[in-house]
mmCIF file of C-alpha atoms in Angstrom:
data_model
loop_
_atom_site.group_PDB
_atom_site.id
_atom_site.type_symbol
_atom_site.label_atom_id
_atom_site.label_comp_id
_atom_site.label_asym_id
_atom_site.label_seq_id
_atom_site.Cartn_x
_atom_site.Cartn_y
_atom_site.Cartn_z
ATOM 1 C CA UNK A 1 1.202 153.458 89.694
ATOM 2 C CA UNK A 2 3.207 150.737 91.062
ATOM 3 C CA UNK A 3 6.528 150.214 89.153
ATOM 4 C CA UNK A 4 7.540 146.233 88.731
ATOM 5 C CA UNK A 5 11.415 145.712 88.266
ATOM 6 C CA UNK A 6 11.994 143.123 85.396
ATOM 7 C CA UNK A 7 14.735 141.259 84.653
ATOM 8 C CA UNK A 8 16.174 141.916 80.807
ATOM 9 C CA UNK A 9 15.062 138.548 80.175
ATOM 10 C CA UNK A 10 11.829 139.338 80.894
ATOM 11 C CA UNK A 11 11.420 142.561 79.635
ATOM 12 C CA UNK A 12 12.662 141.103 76.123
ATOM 13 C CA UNK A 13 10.032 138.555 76.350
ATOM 14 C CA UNK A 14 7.227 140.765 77.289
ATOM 15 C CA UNK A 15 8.675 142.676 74.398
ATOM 16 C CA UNK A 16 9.015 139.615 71.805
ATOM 17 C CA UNK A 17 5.128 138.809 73.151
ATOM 18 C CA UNK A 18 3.905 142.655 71.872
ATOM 19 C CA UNK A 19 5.750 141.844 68.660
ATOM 20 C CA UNK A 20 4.376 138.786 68.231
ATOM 21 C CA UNK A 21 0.548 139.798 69.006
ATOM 22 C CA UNK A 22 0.630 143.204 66.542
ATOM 23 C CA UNK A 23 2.719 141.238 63.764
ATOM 24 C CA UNK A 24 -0.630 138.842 64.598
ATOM 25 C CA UNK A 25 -2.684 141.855 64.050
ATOM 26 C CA UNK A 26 -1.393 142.783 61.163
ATOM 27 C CA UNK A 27 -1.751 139.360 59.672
ATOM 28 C CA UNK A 28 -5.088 138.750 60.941
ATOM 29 C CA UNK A 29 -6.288 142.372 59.205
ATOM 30 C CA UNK A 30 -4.053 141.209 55.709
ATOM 31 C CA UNK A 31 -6.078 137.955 55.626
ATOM 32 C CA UNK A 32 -9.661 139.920 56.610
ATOM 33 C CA UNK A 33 -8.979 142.289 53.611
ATOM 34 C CA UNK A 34 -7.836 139.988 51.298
ATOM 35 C CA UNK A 35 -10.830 138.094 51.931
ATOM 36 C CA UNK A 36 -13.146 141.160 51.351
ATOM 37 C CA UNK A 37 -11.403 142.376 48.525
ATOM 38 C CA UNK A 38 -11.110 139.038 46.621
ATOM 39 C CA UNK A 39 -7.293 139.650 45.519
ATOM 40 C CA UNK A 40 -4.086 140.074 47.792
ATOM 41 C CA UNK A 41 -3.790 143.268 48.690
ATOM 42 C CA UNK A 42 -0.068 143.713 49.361
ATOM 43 C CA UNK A 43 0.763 142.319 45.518
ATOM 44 C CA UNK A 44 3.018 145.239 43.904
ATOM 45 C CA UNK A 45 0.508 146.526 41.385
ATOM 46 C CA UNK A 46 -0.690 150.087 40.585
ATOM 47 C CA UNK A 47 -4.141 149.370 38.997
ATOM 48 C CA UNK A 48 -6.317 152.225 41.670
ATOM 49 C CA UNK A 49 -8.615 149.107 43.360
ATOM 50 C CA UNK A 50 -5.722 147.979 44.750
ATOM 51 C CA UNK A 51 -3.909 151.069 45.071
ATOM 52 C CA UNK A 52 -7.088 151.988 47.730
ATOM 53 C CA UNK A 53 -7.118 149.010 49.300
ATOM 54 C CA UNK A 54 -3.262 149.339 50.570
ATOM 55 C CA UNK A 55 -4.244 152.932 51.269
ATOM 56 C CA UNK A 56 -7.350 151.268 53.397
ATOM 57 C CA UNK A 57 -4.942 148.260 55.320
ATOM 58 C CA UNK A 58 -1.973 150.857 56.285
ATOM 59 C CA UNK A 59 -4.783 153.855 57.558
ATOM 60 C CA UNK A 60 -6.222 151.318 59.442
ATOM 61 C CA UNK A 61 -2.371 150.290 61.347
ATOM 62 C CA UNK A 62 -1.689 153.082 61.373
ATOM 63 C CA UNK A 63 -4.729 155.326 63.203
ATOM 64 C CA UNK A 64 -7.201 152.256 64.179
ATOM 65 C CA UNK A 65 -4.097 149.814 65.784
ATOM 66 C CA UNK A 66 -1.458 152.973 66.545
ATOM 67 C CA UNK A 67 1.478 151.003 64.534
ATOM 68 C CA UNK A 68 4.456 153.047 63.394
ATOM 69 C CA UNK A 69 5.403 153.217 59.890
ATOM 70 C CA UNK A 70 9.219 151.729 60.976
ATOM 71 C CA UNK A 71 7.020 148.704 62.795
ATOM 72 C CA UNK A 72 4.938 148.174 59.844
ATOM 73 C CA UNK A 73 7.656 147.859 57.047
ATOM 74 C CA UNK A 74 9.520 145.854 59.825
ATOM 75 C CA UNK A 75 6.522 143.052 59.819
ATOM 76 C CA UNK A 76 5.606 143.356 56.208
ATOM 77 C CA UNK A 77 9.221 142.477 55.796
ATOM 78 C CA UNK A 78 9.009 139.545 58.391
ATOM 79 C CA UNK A 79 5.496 138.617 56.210
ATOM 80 C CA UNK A 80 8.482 138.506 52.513
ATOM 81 C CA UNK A 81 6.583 141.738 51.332
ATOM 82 C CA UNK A 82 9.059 144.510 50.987
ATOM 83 C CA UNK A 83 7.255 147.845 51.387
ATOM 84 C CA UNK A 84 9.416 150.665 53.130
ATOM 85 C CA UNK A 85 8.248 153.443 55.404
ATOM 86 C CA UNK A 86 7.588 156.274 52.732
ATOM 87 C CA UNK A 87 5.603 154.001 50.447
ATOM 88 C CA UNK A 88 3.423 153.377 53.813
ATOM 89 C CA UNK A 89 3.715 157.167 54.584
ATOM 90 C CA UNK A 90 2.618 158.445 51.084
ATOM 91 C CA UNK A 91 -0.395 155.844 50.467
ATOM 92 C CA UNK A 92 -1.451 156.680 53.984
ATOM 93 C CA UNK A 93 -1.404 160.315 53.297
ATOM 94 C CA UNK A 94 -3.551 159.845 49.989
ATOM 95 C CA UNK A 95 -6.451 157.898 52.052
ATOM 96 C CA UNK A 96 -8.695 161.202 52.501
ATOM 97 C CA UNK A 97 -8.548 161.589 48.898
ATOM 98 C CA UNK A 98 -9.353 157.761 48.220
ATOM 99 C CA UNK A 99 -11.853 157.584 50.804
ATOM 100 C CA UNK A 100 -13.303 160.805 48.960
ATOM 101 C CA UNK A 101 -13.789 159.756 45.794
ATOM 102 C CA UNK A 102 -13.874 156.025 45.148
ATOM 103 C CA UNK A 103 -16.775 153.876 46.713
ATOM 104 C CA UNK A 104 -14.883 151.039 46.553
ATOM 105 C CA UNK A 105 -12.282 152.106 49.231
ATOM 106 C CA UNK A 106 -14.944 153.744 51.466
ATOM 107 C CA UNK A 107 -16.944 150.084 51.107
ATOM 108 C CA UNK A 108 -13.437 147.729 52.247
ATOM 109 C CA UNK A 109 -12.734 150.444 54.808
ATOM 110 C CA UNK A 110 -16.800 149.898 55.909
ATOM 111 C CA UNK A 111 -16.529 146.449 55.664
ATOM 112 C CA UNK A 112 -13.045 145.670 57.530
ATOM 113 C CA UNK A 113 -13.816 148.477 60.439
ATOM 114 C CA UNK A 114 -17.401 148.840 60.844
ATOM 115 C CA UNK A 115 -17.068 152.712 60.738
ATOM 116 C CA UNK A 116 -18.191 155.044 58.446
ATOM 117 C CA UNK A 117 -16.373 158.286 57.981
ATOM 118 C CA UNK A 118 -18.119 161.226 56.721
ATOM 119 C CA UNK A 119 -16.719 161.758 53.438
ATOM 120 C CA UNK A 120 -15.321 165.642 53.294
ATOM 121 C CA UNK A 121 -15.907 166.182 49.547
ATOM 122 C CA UNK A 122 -12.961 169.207 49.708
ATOM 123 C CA UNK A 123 -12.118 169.439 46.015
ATOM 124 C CA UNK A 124 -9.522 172.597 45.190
ATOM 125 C CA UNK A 125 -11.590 174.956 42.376
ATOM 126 C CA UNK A 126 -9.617 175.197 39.286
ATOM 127 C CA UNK A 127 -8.047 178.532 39.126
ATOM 128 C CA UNK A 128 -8.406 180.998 36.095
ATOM 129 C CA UNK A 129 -5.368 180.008 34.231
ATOM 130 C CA UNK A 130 -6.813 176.026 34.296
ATOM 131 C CA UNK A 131 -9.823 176.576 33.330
ATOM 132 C CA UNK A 132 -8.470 178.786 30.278
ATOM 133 C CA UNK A 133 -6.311 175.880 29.736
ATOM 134 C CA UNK A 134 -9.177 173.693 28.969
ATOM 135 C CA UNK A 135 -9.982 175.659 26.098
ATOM 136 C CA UNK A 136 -6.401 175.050 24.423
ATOM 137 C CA UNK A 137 -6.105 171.970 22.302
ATOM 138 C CA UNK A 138 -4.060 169.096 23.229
ATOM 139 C CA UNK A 139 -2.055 169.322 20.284
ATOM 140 C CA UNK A 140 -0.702 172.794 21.591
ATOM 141 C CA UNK A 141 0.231 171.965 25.065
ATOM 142 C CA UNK A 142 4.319 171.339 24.015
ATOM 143 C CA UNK A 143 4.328 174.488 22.659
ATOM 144 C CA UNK A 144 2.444 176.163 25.448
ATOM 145 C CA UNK A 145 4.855 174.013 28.268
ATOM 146 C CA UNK A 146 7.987 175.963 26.900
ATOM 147 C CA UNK A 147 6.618 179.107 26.957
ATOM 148 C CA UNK A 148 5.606 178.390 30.472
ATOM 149 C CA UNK A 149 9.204 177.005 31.602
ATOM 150 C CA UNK A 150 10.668 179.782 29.911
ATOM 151 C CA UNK A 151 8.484 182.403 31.382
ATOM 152 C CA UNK A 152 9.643 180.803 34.748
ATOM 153 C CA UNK A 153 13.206 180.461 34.121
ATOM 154 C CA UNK A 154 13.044 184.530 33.752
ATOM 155 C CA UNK A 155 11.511 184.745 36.678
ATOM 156 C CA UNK A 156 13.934 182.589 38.683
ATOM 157 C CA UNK A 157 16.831 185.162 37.063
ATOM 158 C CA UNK A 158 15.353 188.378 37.975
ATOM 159 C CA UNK A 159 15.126 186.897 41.452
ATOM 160 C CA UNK A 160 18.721 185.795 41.570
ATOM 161 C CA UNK A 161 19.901 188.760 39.833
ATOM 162 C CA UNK A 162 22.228 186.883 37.617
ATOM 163 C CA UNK A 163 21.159 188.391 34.309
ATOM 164 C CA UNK A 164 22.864 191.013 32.390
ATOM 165 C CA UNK A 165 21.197 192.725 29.523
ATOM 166 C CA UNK A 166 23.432 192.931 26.158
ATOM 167 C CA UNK A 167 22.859 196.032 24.240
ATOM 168 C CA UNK A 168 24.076 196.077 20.630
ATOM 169 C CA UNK A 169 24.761 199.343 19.486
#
């Protein structure tokens, strides 16, 4: 490996020049998905289409381009779209379960990557208590939640050891 000495001038510009071509990238992928999605993608809105699609454009910065969370906010900000690193983090994290379940997000990930993932299909059973829960009506659920807290509460004492039982005599 042959080490080159740069002058900070240069090594800023070489570094200005990487910025420059991945806040490019980034563009360049925000314009492609916009175009196959028919609406802008990065417009705060929590209706699920879009939801998957900004779950589709940050997977694909983040584990198709390598980009950093920190780098991404940083251009979206230099773009005038304000999304921080844990709203990028989160809807990055929930991909898998978009990418699962809605055909839409598996088609703009299809169509903006040319790769198919295999979709996993892991869905968590519904324990005993959920499934008995599905028998209870709606209507009874408030009164059912504060047994619940309160049952949990109790525990949460008992652990703690900060009750003290009152007799009265």
């Amino acid at each position: 490996m042959i080490k080159i000495k740069l002058s900070e001038k240069d090594r800023k510009s070489l570094l200005e020049k990487k910025i420059t071509d991945n806040t490019d990238i980034v563009k360049n992928l925000m314009y492609e998905m916009n175009n196959i999605c028919g609406f802008d993608i990065l417009q705060k809105n929590k209706e699920n289409y879009k939801v998957e699609a900004r779950a589709v454009f940050w997977h694909i910065l983040a584990k198709e381009y390598k980009m950093t969370t920190h780098f991404i906010s940083k251009c979206m900000l230099g773009l005038g779209y304000s999304y921080n690193r844990s709203n990028i983090t989160y809807s990055n994290s929930r991909f898998d379960i978009y990418y699962n379940s809605s055909d839409f997000c598996s088609m703009i990930y299809l169509k903006a990557t040319g790769q198919h993932i295999e979709k996993t299909h892991k869905f968590r059973t519904k324990t005993e208590l959920e499934n008995f829960l599905n028998d209870v009506s709606v209507e009874r659920h408030p009164e059912l939640l504060e047994v619940v807290k309160l049952r949990v509460k109790s525990w949460g004492w008992k652990e703690s050891n900060s009750y003290e039982i009152i007799e009265h005599n």
